[in-house]
XYZ file of C-alpha atoms in Angstrom:
595
model
C -94.190 38.290 -0.430
C -94.599 36.372 2.853
C -93.024 37.813 5.980
C -90.070 35.810 7.329
C -91.312 33.317 9.911
C -90.322 34.422 13.433
C -88.234 31.806 15.237
C -87.787 29.520 12.193
C -85.953 26.925 14.279
C -87.234 25.917 17.715
C -85.458 23.527 20.062
C -87.452 21.516 22.629
C -85.412 20.220 25.573
C -87.038 17.136 27.113
C -89.296 14.850 25.086
C -91.630 13.558 27.740
C -95.391 13.881 27.290
C -95.360 17.684 27.417
C -92.229 18.144 25.311
C -93.551 15.783 22.653
C -96.865 17.642 22.549
C -95.160 21.032 22.191
C -92.918 19.639 19.438
C -96.026 18.547 17.524
C -97.628 21.994 17.885
C -94.467 23.768 16.650
C -93.810 21.360 13.759
C -97.414 21.586 12.568
C -97.051 25.387 12.528
C -94.228 25.085 9.973
C -91.126 25.486 12.158
C -88.029 23.325 12.136
C -88.025 21.454 15.436
C -84.923 20.179 17.186
C -85.935 17.709 19.876
C -83.266 17.048 22.497
C -83.611 14.042 24.791
C -80.821 12.069 26.495
C -83.024 8.971 26.841
C -83.026 7.266 23.426
C -86.211 5.323 24.225
C -88.036 8.571 25.092
C -86.831 10.152 21.843
C -88.137 7.176 19.874
C -91.478 7.400 21.669
C -91.697 11.079 20.713
C -91.130 10.318 17.041
C -93.660 7.475 17.183
C -96.215 9.741 18.899
C -95.857 12.370 16.161
C -96.157 9.716 13.452
C -99.293 8.335 15.110
C -101.005 11.693 15.687
C -100.327 12.932 12.156
C -101.581 9.625 10.726
C -104.850 10.146 12.623
C -105.029 13.706 11.277
C -104.721 12.396 7.706
C -107.384 9.774 8.406
C -109.723 12.504 9.660
C -108.882 14.642 6.600
C -107.438 17.472 8.692
C -104.139 17.353 6.802
C -102.994 15.736 3.585
C -100.450 12.928 3.313
C -98.029 15.428 1.766
C -98.469 17.816 4.699
C -97.898 14.930 7.074
C -94.610 14.148 5.364
C -93.498 17.773 5.702
C -94.350 17.824 9.423
C -92.412 14.625 10.110
C -89.434 15.903 8.107
C -89.295 19.057 10.229
C -88.859 17.094 13.473
C -85.410 15.732 14.321
C -84.128 14.352 17.621
C -80.679 14.588 19.174
C -79.126 13.375 22.446
C -77.177 16.482 23.509
C -77.740 20.203 24.008
C -75.188 21.175 21.361
C -77.863 20.452 18.738
C -79.662 23.625 19.892
C -76.773 25.877 18.765
C -78.637 27.327 15.769
C -82.107 27.521 17.362
C -83.901 30.866 17.483
C -86.068 29.812 20.422
C -85.349 27.098 22.985
C -88.132 25.726 25.214
C -87.039 23.551 28.104
C -89.545 21.145 29.629
C -87.267 19.014 31.797
C -88.014 17.763 35.301
C -89.611 20.335 37.626
C -86.555 20.788 39.868
C -84.766 24.104 40.148
C -81.206 22.794 40.014
C -81.896 20.687 36.925
C -83.575 23.562 35.086
C -80.866 26.023 36.142
C -78.175 23.655 34.893
C -79.927 23.189 31.527
C -80.555 26.903 30.987
C -77.002 27.855 31.988
C -75.593 25.309 29.545
C -77.912 26.508 26.770
C -76.925 30.115 27.422
C -73.353 29.218 26.482
C -74.402 27.212 23.403
C -77.132 29.152 21.556
C -76.532 32.235 19.441
C -76.681 35.694 21.089
C -80.129 36.636 19.751
C -81.857 33.387 20.724
C -84.674 33.381 23.277
C -84.715 30.888 26.165
C -88.084 29.770 27.537
C -88.764 27.629 30.585
C -91.854 25.451 30.828
C -91.994 25.650 34.632
C -95.292 26.257 36.385
C -93.939 26.345 39.925
C -90.392 27.696 39.948
C -89.191 31.296 39.758
C -88.627 32.292 36.134
C -86.800 35.388 37.376
C -84.328 33.370 39.400
C -83.727 30.969 36.527
C -83.179 33.918 34.148
C -80.669 35.484 36.528
C -78.334 32.514 36.010
C -77.984 33.363 32.321
C -76.172 36.197 30.519
C -79.396 37.183 28.709
C -82.143 37.658 31.333
C -83.857 40.105 28.969
C -84.393 37.216 26.522
C -85.671 34.658 29.053
C -89.325 34.069 29.840
C -91.785 31.351 30.809
C -93.924 29.509 28.291
C -96.476 27.377 30.092
C -98.421 25.007 27.825
C -101.196 22.784 29.157
C -101.522 19.037 28.634
C -102.268 17.714 26.115
C -100.440 20.535 24.316
C -101.883 19.874 20.822
C -105.471 20.078 22.127
C -105.347 22.700 24.883
C -105.699 26.283 23.624
C -104.152 28.177 26.526
C -100.501 29.192 26.809
C -99.373 31.427 29.676
C -96.578 33.763 28.571
C -94.618 34.645 31.710
C -92.562 37.832 31.723
C -90.173 38.714 34.527
C -89.076 42.216 35.556
C -86.005 41.567 33.394
C -87.735 40.312 30.225
C -87.666 42.856 27.396
C -91.036 43.903 25.930
C -89.722 42.958 22.473
C -89.086 39.386 23.613
C -92.530 39.092 25.194
C -94.242 40.542 22.120
C -92.384 38.256 19.705
C -93.131 35.093 21.683
C -96.759 36.114 22.228
C -97.179 36.544 18.477
C -95.582 33.144 17.952
C -98.081 31.538 20.331
C -100.948 33.121 18.392
C -99.516 31.688 15.175
C -99.868 28.228 16.725
C -103.623 28.807 16.988
C -103.311 29.131 20.761
C -104.637 31.781 23.141
C -101.724 33.553 24.873
C -102.326 35.060 28.304
C -99.746 37.473 29.690
C -98.842 36.831 33.328
C -96.232 37.874 35.839
C -93.759 35.620 37.559
C -95.317 33.943 40.556
C -95.776 30.238 41.346
C -98.675 28.635 39.527
C -99.310 31.735 37.403
C -103.087 32.053 36.782
C -104.528 28.626 36.002
C -102.387 26.466 38.266
C -102.351 29.190 40.908
C -106.117 28.774 41.223
C -106.338 25.090 40.354
C -103.782 23.689 42.795
C -105.248 25.445 45.835
C -108.576 23.804 45.018
C -106.926 20.401 44.479
C -105.084 20.737 47.783
C -108.302 21.429 49.674
C -109.939 18.410 48.047
C -107.021 16.239 49.166
C -107.355 17.614 52.712
C -111.112 16.928 52.644
C -110.432 13.319 51.651
C -107.683 12.981 54.273
C -110.092 14.161 56.985
C -112.498 11.383 55.882
C -115.209 14.001 55.453
C -116.316 12.318 52.235
C -115.156 9.426 50.080
C -112.915 9.999 47.072
C -115.779 8.893 44.792
C -118.227 11.346 46.380
C -115.775 14.260 46.288
C -115.051 13.681 42.603
C -118.688 13.101 41.659
C -119.778 16.208 43.564
C -117.414 18.501 41.649
C -118.180 16.935 38.267
C -121.942 16.953 38.663
C -122.288 20.042 40.855
C -119.904 22.287 38.894
C -119.770 20.684 35.463
C -116.031 20.021 35.692
C -114.500 17.493 33.295
C -112.785 15.584 36.131
C -113.048 15.350 39.878
C -110.143 16.842 41.867
C -108.678 13.569 43.157
C -108.793 11.910 39.739
C -107.131 15.048 38.348
C -104.381 14.882 40.975
C -103.714 11.303 39.879
C -103.510 12.460 36.262
C -101.202 15.420 36.974
C -98.999 13.395 39.296
C -99.213 13.710 43.066
C -95.489 14.469 43.292
C -95.893 17.271 40.747
C -98.806 18.707 42.711
C -96.755 18.650 45.891
C -93.887 20.500 44.156
C -96.217 23.195 42.811
C -97.953 23.641 46.163
C -94.652 23.877 48.034
C -93.560 26.670 45.686
C -96.918 28.434 46.053
C -96.754 28.204 49.832
C -93.210 29.577 49.916
C -94.425 32.599 47.954
C -97.803 33.176 49.636
C -97.492 31.651 53.119
C -101.199 30.971 52.715
C -102.152 27.850 54.662
C -104.492 26.855 51.836
C -101.349 26.271 49.721
C -99.489 24.206 52.323
C -99.521 20.696 50.800
C -101.985 18.379 52.516
C -99.982 15.719 54.424
C -101.614 12.967 52.360
C -99.853 14.317 49.246
C -96.469 13.964 50.920
C -97.338 10.505 52.228
C -98.466 9.207 48.840
C -95.414 10.702 47.126
C -93.033 9.201 49.682
C -94.687 5.808 49.194
C -94.248 6.039 45.421
C -98.021 6.255 44.883
C -97.785 9.181 42.496
C -100.969 8.686 40.506
C -101.687 7.150 37.116
C -98.048 7.031 36.086
C -97.317 4.770 39.076
C -100.501 2.720 38.748
C -101.784 3.977 42.072
C -102.526 7.253 43.779
C -105.890 8.231 45.237
C -107.259 5.478 42.988
C -105.769 2.186 41.808
C -105.198 1.655 38.075
C -104.951 -1.415 35.887
C -101.250 -0.744 35.246
C -98.787 2.173 35.460
C -99.901 4.745 32.902
C -103.334 3.173 32.477
C -106.528 5.240 32.546
C -108.603 2.295 33.776
C -109.528 2.437 37.469
C -109.818 -0.959 39.168
C -111.505 -1.794 42.496
C -109.414 -1.636 45.659
C -109.972 -1.683 49.413
C -111.637 1.759 49.345
C -114.043 1.028 46.503
C -117.627 1.270 47.816
C -119.530 -1.997 47.857
C -122.384 -2.227 45.386
C -125.714 -1.620 47.094
C -127.605 -4.907 47.281
C -130.850 -3.455 45.933
C -133.079 -0.862 47.534
C -134.064 -1.272 51.126
C -133.627 0.028 54.610
C -135.521 3.252 54.020
C -138.995 4.447 54.863
C -141.703 4.270 52.178
C -142.206 7.555 50.308
C -145.286 8.011 48.111
C -146.034 11.699 48.524
C -143.729 14.713 48.852
C -144.321 18.194 50.179
C -142.182 21.067 48.888
C -142.225 24.300 50.902
C -141.457 27.490 48.980
C -142.454 29.319 45.811
C -139.138 30.409 44.303
C -137.116 28.971 41.438
C -135.519 26.248 43.551
C -138.771 25.102 45.181
C -140.548 25.010 41.810
C -137.682 23.087 40.226
C -137.586 20.521 43.035
C -141.354 20.028 42.831
C -140.991 19.466 39.059
C -138.317 16.815 39.651
C -140.516 14.866 42.072
C -143.638 15.164 39.915
C -141.836 13.897 36.794
C -140.583 10.917 38.833
C -144.147 9.885 39.686
C -144.547 11.263 43.213
C -147.694 13.023 44.379
C -146.487 16.540 45.245
C -147.912 19.274 47.447
C -146.311 22.645 46.658
C -146.977 24.969 49.593
C -146.289 28.703 49.677
C -147.235 31.648 51.873
C -150.712 32.073 50.468
C -152.739 30.344 47.779
C -151.962 32.956 45.131
C -148.201 32.419 45.448
C -148.661 28.658 45.385
C -150.809 28.862 42.233
C -148.171 31.031 40.516
C -145.454 28.524 41.461
C -147.433 25.651 39.947
C -148.032 27.740 36.811
C -144.258 28.333 36.560
C -143.699 24.588 36.940
C -146.159 23.923 34.107
C -144.362 26.443 31.862
C -141.042 24.731 32.577
C -142.537 21.407 31.513
C -143.967 23.071 28.394
C -140.432 24.122 27.429
C -139.274 20.521 27.876
C -142.057 19.372 25.540
C -141.122 22.033 22.967
C -137.513 20.837 23.047
C -138.533 17.211 22.627
C -137.282 16.178 26.060
C -140.742 15.250 27.368
C -143.936 13.945 25.799
C -147.209 15.870 26.123
C -148.827 13.016 28.068
C -145.895 12.908 30.492
C -146.146 16.665 30.939
C -149.885 16.516 31.656
C -149.449 13.643 34.110
C -146.689 15.485 35.991
C -148.763 18.660 36.303
C -151.743 16.627 37.515
C -149.638 15.207 40.344
C -148.939 18.685 41.794
C -151.321 20.328 44.228
C -150.924 23.999 45.151
C -151.452 24.838 48.819
C -151.447 28.134 50.655
C -150.454 26.619 53.987
C -148.118 23.980 55.417
C -151.183 22.294 56.899
C -151.431 20.501 53.534
C -148.314 18.500 54.506
C -150.251 16.437 57.065
C -150.026 13.225 55.044
C -146.741 13.616 53.105
C -143.966 11.073 53.629
C -141.150 13.518 52.773
C -141.215 17.273 53.361
C -138.563 19.325 51.541
C -137.965 22.914 52.593
C -136.713 25.350 49.913
C -137.238 28.821 51.394
C -134.881 31.756 52.002
C -131.331 30.984 53.226
C -132.055 32.469 56.643
C -131.637 30.341 59.763
C -134.470 31.834 61.892
C -136.845 31.526 58.914
C -135.925 27.878 58.398
C -136.118 27.105 62.116
C -139.588 28.581 62.322
C -140.705 26.585 59.289
C -139.337 23.336 60.730
C -141.065 23.989 64.039
C -144.286 24.186 62.033
C -143.472 21.023 60.054
C -142.849 19.268 63.371
C -146.442 20.003 64.384
C -148.050 19.392 61.008
C -146.294 16.319 59.564
C -147.226 12.810 60.596
C -144.869 10.696 62.749
C -142.169 9.044 60.654
C -142.194 11.652 57.902
C -138.706 12.642 56.734
C -138.002 16.380 56.996
C -135.343 17.726 54.615
C -133.743 21.138 54.266
C -132.129 22.327 51.032
C -129.743 24.730 52.773
C -126.393 25.216 51.068
C -124.533 26.878 53.917
C -126.438 26.755 57.213
C -125.942 24.045 59.872
C -128.531 21.333 59.363
C -128.409 20.399 63.051
C -129.532 23.923 63.996
C -132.613 23.369 61.836
C -133.147 19.849 63.184
C -133.118 20.938 66.823
C -135.988 23.331 66.121
C -138.107 20.158 66.042
C -138.865 17.455 68.593
C -137.699 14.823 66.073
C -134.147 15.691 65.022
C -133.559 12.043 64.030
C -135.993 12.585 61.137
C -134.201 15.684 59.791
C -131.612 15.601 57.003
C -130.089 17.911 54.385
C -130.926 17.474 50.691
C -128.880 20.094 48.856
C -130.138 20.313 45.273
C -128.285 22.398 42.703
C -129.798 25.065 40.478
C -131.542 24.470 38.110
C -132.879 21.440 39.970
C -134.467 19.715 36.930
C -131.137 19.769 35.037
C -128.482 19.315 37.731
C -127.813 15.692 38.648
C -126.238 16.168 42.086
C -127.817 16.080 45.545
C -125.612 16.440 48.623
C -127.097 14.295 51.396
C -126.191 15.876 54.722
C -126.531 13.838 57.907
C -126.190 15.446 61.316
C -124.929 13.656 64.404
C -128.600 13.017 65.223
C -129.927 11.817 61.840
C -131.250 8.240 61.856
C -129.640 5.770 59.432
C -132.998 4.807 57.903
C -133.597 8.489 57.102
C -130.329 8.574 55.168
C -131.311 5.345 53.391
C -134.703 6.839 52.531
C -133.152 9.892 50.894
C -130.710 7.756 48.898
C -133.598 5.612 47.621
C -135.577 8.736 46.698
C -132.565 10.217 44.888
C -132.286 7.028 42.869
C -135.936 7.250 41.860
C -135.693 10.915 40.807
C -132.491 10.080 38.882
C -130.149 12.197 40.947
C -126.651 11.217 42.082
C -126.498 11.360 45.875
C -123.234 12.028 47.700
C -122.862 11.774 51.466
C -121.278 14.520 53.516
C -121.231 15.684 57.100
C -122.930 18.729 58.550
C -120.309 21.432 58.150
C -120.229 24.714 56.236
C -120.196 24.410 52.454
C -120.603 20.608 52.439
C -118.459 19.339 49.525
C -119.107 21.584 46.535
C -119.290 25.041 48.084
C -116.425 24.280 50.473
C -114.186 23.620 47.461
C -115.708 26.035 44.948
C -115.899 29.298 46.860
C -112.305 29.499 48.128
C -111.272 29.064 44.468
C -113.596 31.923 43.461
C -112.291 34.050 46.331
C -108.682 33.461 45.244
C -109.592 34.567 41.717
C -110.932 37.832 43.144
C -107.676 38.290 45.073
C -105.702 37.939 41.803
C -107.651 40.844 40.295
C -107.454 42.821 43.519
C -103.658 42.473 43.484
C -103.542 43.546 39.798
C -101.871 40.271 38.881
C -104.251 39.513 36.023
C -107.445 40.835 34.453
C -110.942 39.423 34.825
C -110.886 38.447 31.132
C -107.508 36.700 31.309
C -108.432 34.748 34.438
C -111.730 33.591 32.944
C -109.955 32.585 29.718
C -107.224 30.769 31.628
C -109.647 28.641 33.624
C -111.844 27.786 30.640
C -109.017 27.074 28.203
C -106.419 25.731 30.634
C -108.610 24.040 33.225
C -111.559 22.925 31.115
C -114.016 24.811 33.322
C -117.427 25.474 31.738
C -117.365 29.045 33.069
C -114.617 31.345 34.257
C -114.682 32.296 37.960
C -115.967 35.824 37.304
C -118.654 34.646 34.919
C -119.774 32.249 37.640
C -119.638 34.859 40.411
C -121.820 37.212 38.381
C -124.337 34.417 37.700
C -124.478 33.206 41.318
C -124.669 36.759 42.651
C -121.858 38.544 44.455
C -123.995 38.957 47.578
C -124.772 35.235 47.688
C -121.100 34.408 47.079
C -119.961 36.785 49.825
C -122.431 35.275 52.297
C -121.159 31.754 51.595
C -117.524 32.852 51.920
C -118.312 34.558 55.230
C -119.903 31.337 56.512
C -116.835 29.309 55.440
C -114.471 31.787 57.103
C -116.502 31.779 60.314
C -116.663 27.974 60.398
C -113.011 27.162 59.666
C -111.339 30.351 61.026
C -108.663 30.156 58.319
C -107.271 33.587 57.324
C -106.979 32.357 53.736
C -110.768 31.983 53.614
C -111.467 35.603 54.543
C -113.536 37.187 51.753
C -111.490 39.366 49.393
C -112.058 43.059 50.203
C -112.806 43.748 46.514
C -115.788 41.382 46.707
C -117.036 43.108 49.849
C -116.677 46.544 48.204
C -118.637 45.510 45.111
C -121.460 44.120 47.252
C -121.519 47.301 49.348
C -121.797 49.304 46.123
C -124.775 47.237 44.993
C -122.856 45.583 42.145
C -124.256 42.099 42.646
C -123.769 40.573 39.188
C -126.175 39.921 36.368
C -129.265 40.535 38.484
C -128.290 44.189 39.011
C -126.665 44.716 35.613
C -123.179 45.041 37.029
C -120.751 42.829 38.922
C -117.270 42.069 37.671
C -118.678 42.912 34.235
C -121.516 45.134 33.043
C -124.663 43.639 31.525
C -127.438 45.054 29.390
C -130.582 45.713 31.410
C -133.547 43.589 30.436
């Protein structure tokens, strides 16, 4: 005999996009759903959305026509709260304003039966404070779904100090029955996913406001450099700039961390009614309110009128013998450039070229490259045991250790060896490019070309101009990036450039969450993958990058910007001191089998 279904009747208060999505999830799971919406047009849209989505499911053979009929029959809409009287669980997803939510929950408390559970869909307001306005704080919790609710697997189950364990357990089990992944969290603004996500979005908005980089370059950098599904400014437009401001205000009130203080541009756009996609304009301009189609506006970059303006580049020198240097040399060789790969000694250079050849062999084995293309690329690479071999190269790319004196010494040598007019590029990810440039007598010829690892696979190159870099040098690098099929983004010479300046504070904040015992490593990684669409959780990424490397970058960011919120988390410092550096040592935030 089947067990009785927990919470057989569920009421959803508010049938906007999120409420409609939750109603679909609950109805598909076999529950009676009472949808309550005072706006008749919104209620009709909710019914139509469920009819449309279930019709698609039948078409794709995920459900039968009979099952579709049952789902639709389980969903009913009503205009007033009284319809929730017999519900076992009520989930409110009304406007994200405290007074409105308090009013709804207080009214529901007087309407629903004594044993019913009340859940708030807030992601920014205090669940504890909302619960305190009811007569049943032990049966009130937060239930934070992610949009679109039918597709996104994560649900944060938010318990307060007043929520009974029985209530939390019952609702958690219900979430699992939906086919979702519940993550238990405590009551603080943003919880896990939004708590990490909105700080990152806020910093991206501030970066744009400072005119450090264009909106297109910021978004492209985070998509291509980190593998994110959307850039931060496009995501702010999707979420709603007013919503982001509300969440950040709540986070700042709780943390007093300046990184959570809403960037002024968010307030300005909200005040002007430019709230993102729903308004037809936010950071970008859209075809119409609610449209996903971006249309050109005054900030849209002009199309480049063909190549030109740069210096001719036929041969490239790559200095270094590590993974990054070898990968960069492979990229140039595959693109048809003659490449000199120079290391400290002929033996190291020969080994680097052999590693490059093996990498190309793997591409052939996987069908990504033809044998003739592989052989031609290898033939274009010359191993050299000295930088003297760079005498005739048009572009010299340095990819040695991330150590300023080492790089300065190398560039002083390049200055003597390379011919006049050669472009000198550093691949530094955190050091000031101008400090490298001034080690030469030709700082106008020096630029940053920050490739991402693994260089053959990653599409992004951050092009870093100093205050001394010549415009034709920048144009040269952009033309070269086009030829090697990389996406170039422009940024100024400051710590972290675009990607690391946005990525590492987010990683640091994740470490602080664990340090404060707010959530576990596993739950945070799950939350960001399932709720944010990240390809890796923050701790997976930290262990791959290396905790020592991550700490060094965070120290550089803190030193550059002097913001207390950027100070490396003590837990990260302790792990590095203990030699727990991630996968390379077998232990970081997780333990790994030794190879």
